[in-house]
Amino acid sequence: MTASDPSQTPDTDTDTDIDTDIDTDAHTLTPAHERAHADSAKQAAVSEPTLSEYTCNAAKTTTDPKALQNLLDSLLTQHGFATNQIKTDGDSLQHWGKDWTKHFAPAPSAIVFPKSTEQVQTLIQLANQHNIVLTPSGGRTGLSAGAVASNGEIVVSLDKMNRIGKFHPADRMVEVDAGVITEQLQQFAEDKGLYYPVDFASAGSSQIGGNIGTNAGGIKVIRYGMTRDWVLGLTVVTGKGDILQLNRGMIKNATGYDLRHLLIGAEGTLGIVTQAQIKLARAPQELTVMVLGMDEFDHVMNVLSAFQAQLDLTAFEFFDNVALDKIMATGHVQEPFAARSNYYVLLEFEAPYAPIMDKAMAMFEQCLDSGWIVDGVMSQSIAQATELWKLREYISETIAVFTPYKNDVSVLISHVPAFIHDIETIVTRHYPDFEICWFGHIGDGNLHLNILKPETLSKDDFFAKCQSVNDLVFSTVQKYGGSVSAEHGVGMTKKPYLQYSRSATEIDYLRDIKKVFDPNGIMNRGKLFDL
């Protein structure tokens, strides 16, 4: 094993698990926090509406223009909303009306920016009165069209609800508004000597409310779990307009149904999360990264089992040589090995003491002697660990220029080898001329299948061909009892395939739950399932 040398590597940073049909023109290899700053500047440059604009823009949608104007007039004249809390100009409708997918053209009627839970409640109550659908919106980094307003909805942006509130040191808990950027929460935790472990490439622009709405995962799930595991309490305005304070930050609370967990992952279909009480953790110590090359996929799983038996891994990521080849072609990252392998894993662990590092090195030697790995590199500093992470984190944005068709799926870890074999059989049979790129959070059973568009094929023809075998792919997911959406949510893009992960009876229960929280069906209508 060799130590990593980052001295020849340019210092660029970001990755986003970009799903099917992403607008690649909007995303370049720039740091997530810089992307967030650019978004803020763009938002600031958008003009504010006049009352006469309401009807003009509403006429382009299916929302009743008169009802829309009455609602917006009421917000301004009776409920204390300022003019800069409402936007109806075309640029704003396009900007706030979509997420990172582009399957559906954004066509909202207006964007409203509440500043408090009470203003959210007012908006929802008025929307019920006027029968206008609301689409909750966070950082708009979603990958399933869950935040796309395509049918005249009012987008409810939580951008102005971005306060980090009271910190409870004894509870290791902080109260935050739903519009707080994930990276800001991570920095707050670091400033307190603590750690918020839910991490992914869009942390510089995604919002806590959106993370809760999709139960966001990321690169640390193998050790720390999903967003759900860090939410101790929620303030929610339901689709009926009721304010609920759920669990109130308690660790122990055995008083019946925990409604908090219905709202987490509900994608804004039951109500709008306005505040959350978030648990923080001890900061990890001396994180060390290894990148290992291997020639057979089964060896990936052997390495995972071997290292997990001895170490508490904080990450175990997987990518193939196609992914690495695309990364190397950009020139943004240094080649990690003298010779290439077919598959690679990036694993991370805490090594604050010499005995832990000794175990890690013993595991490396064992895997090498067993023929599971052919080469490896290990970080010797934080800077080197950061450089090695780029091998995984840059993949999505790098392959975006190839217009990838991606499926974000998960199965039990024990089923991964057989599942991969079955999917590759399908892909080889139906896409013989397409280049396939695999990567993902394999340590928690989450895989990203990326089919790259040939230059000779139009985008429409390419997507049509890919979609023609979706049922085969998702039938295989169903065969192994997996999920058609591991971490990106269902939204509209995965809605047609929900039945491959949820039974008809289960979906009926979900519909009945929605009717309780949102009897008029105004909350994010058309997402998850149809009523």
XYZ file of C-alpha atoms in Angstrom:
531
model
C 0.000 0.000 0.000
C 1.227 3.488 -0.829
C 0.568 6.818 0.827
C -1.430 9.364 -1.112
C 0.357 12.401 -2.536
C -2.064 15.219 -3.392
C 0.574 17.728 -4.387
C -0.171 17.416 -8.106
C -3.956 17.619 -7.776
C -5.915 20.826 -8.470
C -8.080 21.918 -5.550
C -11.578 21.608 -6.954
C -14.413 20.035 -5.033
C -17.977 18.867 -5.358
C -20.179 15.946 -6.262
C -23.862 15.479 -6.514
C -25.654 12.222 -7.166
C -27.216 13.557 -10.338
C -30.202 11.479 -11.396
C -31.682 10.846 -14.803
C -31.886 13.769 -17.274
C -30.103 16.513 -15.372
C -29.418 19.917 -16.871
C -25.646 19.636 -17.121
C -25.228 23.239 -18.201
C -26.130 24.351 -14.690
C -23.562 22.239 -12.881
C -19.800 22.409 -13.130
C -16.976 21.244 -10.943
C -17.258 24.015 -8.383
C -17.435 23.747 -4.595
C -20.911 23.257 -3.185
C -20.618 26.371 -1.025
C -19.694 28.460 -4.065
C -22.691 27.052 -5.886
C -24.893 28.104 -2.975
C -23.456 31.623 -3.067
C -24.110 31.822 -6.797
C -27.705 30.734 -6.229
C -28.123 33.456 -3.612
C -26.806 36.096 -6.007
C -29.155 34.906 -8.718
C -32.099 35.050 -6.322
C -31.192 38.559 -5.231
C -31.152 39.745 -8.841
C -34.716 38.629 -9.582
C -37.260 41.429 -9.637
C -40.255 41.615 -7.298
C -43.856 41.280 -8.556
C -46.538 43.834 -8.962
C -50.178 42.969 -8.356
C -50.887 43.269 -12.076
C -48.417 40.482 -12.789
C -50.410 37.912 -10.819
C -53.166 37.468 -13.386
C -50.775 37.668 -16.334
C -48.622 34.774 -15.112
C -51.490 32.760 -13.674
C -53.173 32.712 -17.076
C -50.418 30.394 -18.264
C -51.323 27.717 -15.701
C -54.270 25.568 -14.687
C -54.735 27.494 -11.430
C -57.770 29.784 -11.373
C -56.288 33.282 -11.918
C -58.942 34.983 -9.808
C -58.445 32.585 -6.895
C -54.690 33.084 -7.139
C -54.970 36.862 -7.131
C -57.367 36.788 -4.169
C -54.962 34.614 -2.208
C -51.910 36.748 -2.939
C -53.818 39.987 -2.284
C -54.931 38.556 1.051
C -51.342 37.714 2.020
C -50.238 41.279 1.276
C -53.174 43.273 2.619
C -54.506 41.192 5.501
C -51.733 38.919 6.772
C -48.599 41.047 6.888
C -46.637 39.544 4.001
C -44.198 41.983 2.372
C -43.955 42.396 -1.391
C -40.498 40.793 -1.402
C -42.085 37.610 -0.052
C -43.955 36.995 -3.312
C -42.514 36.534 -6.804
C -44.418 35.971 -10.034
C -41.969 37.049 -12.748
C -40.911 34.476 -15.312
C -37.327 34.083 -14.152
C -38.418 33.397 -10.581
C -41.068 30.905 -11.652
C -38.448 28.988 -13.609
C -35.800 29.196 -10.874
C -37.882 28.163 -7.871
C -40.273 25.942 -9.802
C -37.850 23.073 -10.442
C -35.244 20.826 -8.877
C -32.221 19.207 -10.552
C -34.340 16.967 -12.760
C -35.865 18.244 -15.976
C -38.391 15.589 -16.883
C -41.182 18.100 -16.226
C -41.307 21.734 -17.290
C -41.768 24.085 -14.320
C -45.033 26.024 -14.467
C -45.829 27.466 -11.035
C -48.204 30.395 -10.585
C -46.222 32.162 -7.861
C -43.421 31.751 -5.349
C -44.139 32.656 -1.721
C -41.434 33.037 0.937
C -42.914 32.716 4.456
C -40.777 33.875 7.373
C -42.413 31.957 10.226
C -44.450 28.897 11.072
C -47.480 31.140 11.483
C -47.077 32.535 7.975
C -46.861 28.989 6.609
C -50.065 28.198 8.463
C -51.780 31.258 6.985
C -50.710 30.299 3.478
C -51.941 26.714 3.849
C -55.276 27.857 5.270
C -55.773 30.256 2.358
C -54.734 27.595 -0.136
C -57.453 25.339 1.246
C -60.012 28.131 0.963
C -59.081 28.897 -2.640
C -58.318 25.293 -3.702
C -54.760 26.063 -4.803
C -52.069 23.394 -4.658
C -48.811 24.110 -2.805
C -45.376 22.720 -3.646
C -42.888 22.929 -0.735
C -39.403 23.943 -1.813
C -36.042 23.792 -0.065
C -32.644 23.925 -1.753
C -34.133 22.323 -4.903
C -31.315 19.790 -5.098
C -33.743 16.878 -5.329
C -33.403 14.196 -7.966
C -36.947 12.876 -8.316
C -38.933 15.982 -9.330
C -40.420 16.109 -5.849
C -40.044 19.900 -5.735
C -41.134 20.574 -9.319
C -44.254 22.717 -9.683
C -45.511 21.799 -13.143
C -49.225 22.515 -12.951
C -49.835 26.035 -11.677
C -48.967 25.407 -8.036
C -47.752 28.029 -5.575
C -44.200 27.173 -4.586
C -43.610 27.603 -0.849
C -39.912 28.409 -0.498
C -38.360 28.089 2.947
C -35.360 30.249 1.950
C -36.236 33.001 4.423
C -36.718 30.570 7.323
C -33.004 29.971 7.853
C -32.310 30.634 11.531
C -30.203 28.377 13.736
C -31.885 28.679 17.121
C -31.258 27.463 20.632
C -28.454 25.009 21.337
C -28.915 22.501 24.153
C -25.408 21.357 25.201
C -26.542 18.690 27.659
C -28.774 17.154 24.983
C -26.319 17.659 22.131
C -29.250 19.127 20.233
C -29.894 22.293 18.247
C -33.129 23.869 17.035
C -33.089 24.936 13.383
C -35.484 26.391 10.843
C -36.278 24.227 7.835
C -34.453 26.592 5.483
C -31.061 26.200 7.161
C -28.448 24.950 4.671
C -27.025 21.539 5.580
C -23.468 22.825 5.431
C -24.353 25.635 7.856
C -25.593 23.081 10.371
C -22.433 21.056 9.897
C -20.318 24.163 10.529
C -22.373 25.070 13.612
C -21.796 21.595 15.017
C -18.072 21.848 14.313
C -17.915 25.210 16.091
C -19.435 23.505 19.145
C -16.894 20.678 18.991
C -19.571 18.311 17.693
C -20.571 16.723 14.404
C -23.631 16.526 12.151
C -22.938 13.336 10.192
C -25.581 13.391 7.441
C -23.376 14.402 4.539
C -23.611 14.456 0.764
C -22.264 16.553 -2.070
C -25.215 18.956 -2.184
C -24.707 19.890 1.497
C -23.655 23.365 0.381
C -27.084 24.135 -1.068
C -29.597 21.584 0.245
C -31.815 22.598 3.161
C -32.656 20.712 6.332
C -36.374 20.752 5.539
C -35.754 19.125 2.173
C -33.433 16.568 3.763
C -36.213 15.672 6.177
C -38.774 15.521 3.388
C -36.738 12.927 1.507
C -35.042 11.269 4.513
C -31.701 12.098 2.887
C -28.821 9.662 3.184
C -25.373 10.176 1.686
C -21.874 8.894 2.263
C -21.901 8.202 6.023
C -25.012 6.028 6.332
C -23.018 2.866 7.049
C -21.990 4.382 10.397
C -24.494 7.123 11.193
C -27.732 6.236 9.435
C -30.165 8.465 7.540
C -31.600 11.893 8.323
C -34.403 10.178 10.247
C -31.892 9.029 12.865
C -30.921 12.618 13.746
C -34.328 14.285 13.994
C -35.444 14.524 17.636
C -38.400 16.803 17.041
C -40.398 18.592 14.357
C -42.704 21.556 14.010
C -45.077 20.904 11.132
C -48.006 22.672 9.531
C -50.303 19.968 8.170
C -52.275 20.145 4.954
C -55.302 21.025 7.099
C -53.449 24.065 8.458
C -52.841 22.704 11.974
C -49.522 23.312 13.734
C -48.072 20.158 15.309
C -45.042 20.005 17.584
C -43.822 16.435 17.405
C -41.682 14.752 20.106
C -40.172 18.070 21.286
C -36.586 16.829 21.190
C -36.979 13.979 23.643
C -34.977 10.764 23.404
C -37.517 8.772 25.421
C -41.188 9.337 24.713
C -43.453 6.276 24.873
C -46.785 8.061 24.435
C -48.243 6.407 21.383
C -47.815 7.038 17.681
C -44.683 8.990 16.758
C -46.081 11.172 13.973
C -42.638 12.651 13.437
C -41.664 9.596 11.408
C -44.670 9.932 9.114
C -43.490 13.402 8.109
C -39.878 12.326 7.554
C -39.684 11.041 3.990
C -43.209 12.233 3.119
C -41.845 14.660 0.474
C -44.130 17.468 1.595
C -47.313 15.548 0.804
C -48.669 15.670 4.377
C -47.602 19.159 5.399
C -44.646 21.505 5.616
C -41.849 21.050 8.142
C -40.927 24.501 9.458
C -38.534 23.712 12.304
C -36.558 20.728 13.563
C -34.655 19.691 16.646
C -31.506 17.993 15.428
C -29.247 15.671 17.383
C -25.492 16.142 17.090
C -22.691 13.637 17.645
C -19.148 13.450 18.924
C -16.762 14.605 16.225
C -14.807 11.742 14.611
C -11.093 11.599 15.322
C -8.242 11.043 12.887
C -10.281 9.930 9.882
C -8.210 7.796 7.542
C -9.092 6.872 3.969
C -8.056 3.856 1.919
C -8.746 3.332 -1.771
C -8.367 -0.287 -2.869
C -8.380 -1.778 -6.351
C -9.754 -5.240 -7.198
C -10.510 -7.222 -10.323
C -13.695 -9.085 -9.359
C -16.886 -7.646 -7.930
C -17.324 -10.460 -5.417
C -14.045 -9.353 -3.872
C -15.650 -5.995 -3.042
C -18.030 -7.767 -0.699
C -15.241 -9.873 0.797
C -13.279 -6.735 1.604
C -16.344 -5.118 3.174
C -16.928 -8.128 5.433
C -13.276 -8.356 6.431
C -12.888 -4.704 7.387
C -16.270 -4.484 9.114
C -15.333 -7.419 11.313
C -12.442 -5.405 12.768
C -13.264 -1.711 12.329
C -16.220 0.654 12.683
C -16.233 2.050 9.155
C -17.564 5.570 8.628
C -17.851 5.062 4.859
C -17.545 2.292 2.289
C -17.994 3.586 -1.255
C -17.735 1.715 -4.534
C -17.017 2.699 -8.153
C -15.889 0.920 -11.286
C -13.099 1.607 -13.755
C -15.461 3.391 -16.151
C -16.132 5.959 -13.430
C -12.442 6.339 -12.654
C -11.605 6.664 -16.333
C -14.048 9.559 -16.720
C -12.603 11.250 -13.619
C -9.023 10.899 -14.849
C -9.929 12.342 -18.245
C -10.885 15.646 -16.617
C -7.416 16.178 -15.151
C -8.899 17.304 -11.847
C -7.633 14.346 -9.799
C -4.314 12.548 -9.650
C -4.161 8.926 -10.857
C -4.180 6.789 -7.679
C -2.491 3.652 -9.051
C 0.177 2.724 -11.570
C -2.125 0.060 -13.064
C -5.918 0.010 -13.292
C -8.336 -2.501 -11.775
C -11.931 -3.290 -12.671
C -13.442 -2.102 -9.380
C -12.511 0.184 -6.504
C -13.653 0.824 -2.971
C -13.050 3.848 -0.807
C -13.289 3.080 2.882
C -12.969 5.468 5.803
C -12.452 4.836 9.510
C -11.371 6.583 12.678
C -7.772 5.836 13.686
C -6.956 7.899 16.778
C -4.837 5.120 18.277
C -2.023 2.963 16.907
C -3.814 -0.356 17.628
C -6.645 0.651 15.309
C -4.236 1.467 12.507
C -2.486 -1.846 13.152
C -5.809 -3.646 12.657
C -6.436 -1.769 9.447
C -3.020 -2.673 8.062
C -3.496 -6.295 9.093
C -6.813 -6.346 7.235
C -5.146 -4.892 4.159
C -2.466 -7.573 4.232
C -5.090 -10.290 4.746
C -7.115 -9.061 1.761
C -3.980 -8.826 -0.350
C -2.868 -12.361 0.587
C -6.362 -13.659 -0.175
C -6.163 -12.209 -3.689
C -9.125 -9.904 -3.114
C -7.228 -6.673 -3.762
C -4.429 -5.923 -6.182
C -3.332 -2.496 -4.955
C -4.138 0.161 -2.397
C -3.388 3.698 -1.290
C -3.921 5.243 2.158
C -4.106 8.848 3.319
C -1.434 10.204 5.649
C -3.106 13.552 6.342
C -6.439 15.343 6.170
C -5.400 16.918 2.867
C -4.621 13.525 1.374
C -7.898 12.089 2.635
C -9.720 14.973 0.936
C -7.954 14.244 -2.339
C -8.818 10.563 -2.202
C -12.455 11.386 -1.546
C -12.527 13.283 -4.843
C -12.159 9.971 -6.654
C -15.688 9.171 -5.484
C -17.221 12.617 -5.028
C -16.450 13.899 -8.526
C -18.084 11.011 -10.358
C -21.612 12.325 -10.769
C -20.711 15.765 -12.033
C -18.016 14.316 -14.276
C -20.339 11.879 -16.029
C -23.131 14.480 -16.281
C -21.711 15.618 -19.632
C -22.508 12.128 -20.955
C -26.229 12.606 -20.163
C -26.479 9.579 -17.851
C -29.663 7.646 -17.306
C -29.469 6.655 -13.674
C -31.339 4.402 -11.333
C -30.831 4.855 -7.582
C -31.713 1.500 -6.028
C -30.990 -0.499 -2.898
C -31.130 -4.103 -1.732
C -29.911 -5.932 1.341
C -26.118 -5.940 1.408
C -26.129 -9.742 1.304
C -28.069 -9.603 -1.993
C -25.775 -7.107 -3.728
C -23.568 -9.573 -5.688
C -26.514 -11.517 -7.123
C -28.422 -8.314 -7.809
C -25.468 -6.767 -9.673
C -25.115 -9.944 -11.749
C -28.793 -9.931 -12.723
C -28.793 -6.228 -13.602
C -25.636 -6.524 -15.688
C -27.242 -9.389 -17.610
C -30.237 -7.175 -18.394
C -28.078 -4.206 -19.307
C -25.758 -6.228 -21.551
C -28.707 -7.757 -23.385
C -30.612 -4.521 -23.943
C -27.798 -1.944 -24.074
C -24.974 -3.728 -25.917
C -23.666 -0.459 -27.350
C -24.080 1.652 -24.205
C -21.350 2.380 -21.693
C -22.341 1.464 -18.126
C -20.961 3.190 -15.033
C -21.526 1.761 -11.545
C -20.922 3.541 -8.253
C -22.650 3.982 -4.944
C -22.795 3.620 -1.194
C -22.367 -0.113 -1.332
C -21.698 -0.381 2.389
C -25.417 0.255 2.962
C -26.707 -1.599 -0.127
C -27.270 1.524 -2.251
C -26.168 1.359 -5.893
C -26.257 3.931 -8.689
C -26.603 2.429 -12.153
C -25.604 4.966 -14.809
C -26.104 4.334 -18.519
C -24.138 6.841 -20.593
C -25.602 8.247 -23.796
C -23.745 7.485 -27.031
C -22.845 10.572 -29.069
C -24.689 9.189 -32.081
C -28.037 8.900 -30.290
C -30.394 11.768 -29.565
C -31.344 12.381 -25.962
C -35.001 11.545 -26.561
C -34.198 8.281 -28.315
C -31.655 7.415 -25.626
C -34.076 7.966 -22.750
C -36.848 6.129 -24.540
C -34.599 3.113 -25.001
C -33.502 3.189 -21.363
C -37.041 3.571 -20.082
C -38.180 0.620 -22.166
C -36.425 -1.763 -19.772
C -37.195 0.029 -16.516
C -39.758 -2.617 -15.686
C -37.092 -5.310 -16.020
C -34.712 -3.409 -13.770
C -37.351 -2.714 -11.152
C -38.698 -6.251 -11.333
C -35.210 -7.340 -10.353
C -35.268 -4.854 -7.470
C -38.588 -6.369 -6.422
C -37.179 -9.896 -6.729
C -34.597 -9.063 -4.068
C -37.020 -7.127 -1.868
C -35.262 -3.839 -2.585
C -36.192 -0.197 -3.118
C -36.663 1.627 -6.426
C -35.410 4.783 -4.704
C -32.750 4.351 -2.050
C -32.170 8.002 -1.173
C -33.554 10.314 -3.872
C -37.221 9.977 -3.019
C -40.148 9.118 -5.277
C -41.499 12.478 -6.415
C -42.808 12.172 -9.949
C -39.943 10.323 -11.654
C -40.271 7.139 -9.571
C -44.022 7.344 -8.963
C -44.855 4.951 -11.838
C -42.631 2.313 -10.248
C -43.629 2.600 -6.592
C -45.506 -0.708 -6.780
C -42.198 -2.543 -7.192
C -41.261 -1.562 -3.625
C -44.658 -1.122 -1.940
C -47.653 -3.451 -2.064
C -51.040 -2.229 -3.279
C -52.406 -2.565 0.254
C -49.528 -0.536 1.651
C -50.081 2.225 -0.916
C -53.770 2.289 0.028
C -52.742 2.897 3.641
C -50.463 5.711 2.492
C -53.353 7.324 0.619
C -55.584 7.084 3.681
C -52.882 8.706 5.843
C -52.611 11.576 3.373
C -56.366 12.139 3.533
C -56.115 12.621 7.312
C -53.320 15.190 7.112
C -54.377 16.805 3.831
C -58.093 16.160 3.171
C -58.302 18.617 0.258
C -55.172 17.262 -1.430
C -53.401 20.612 -1.710
C -49.974 19.467 -0.477
C -47.548 18.564 -3.269
C -50.268 16.931 -5.312
C -49.090 14.379 -7.854
C -45.995 13.309 -5.919
C -45.394 9.809 -4.450
C -48.757 8.485 -5.686
C -51.994 9.687 -7.225
C -55.142 9.962 -5.135
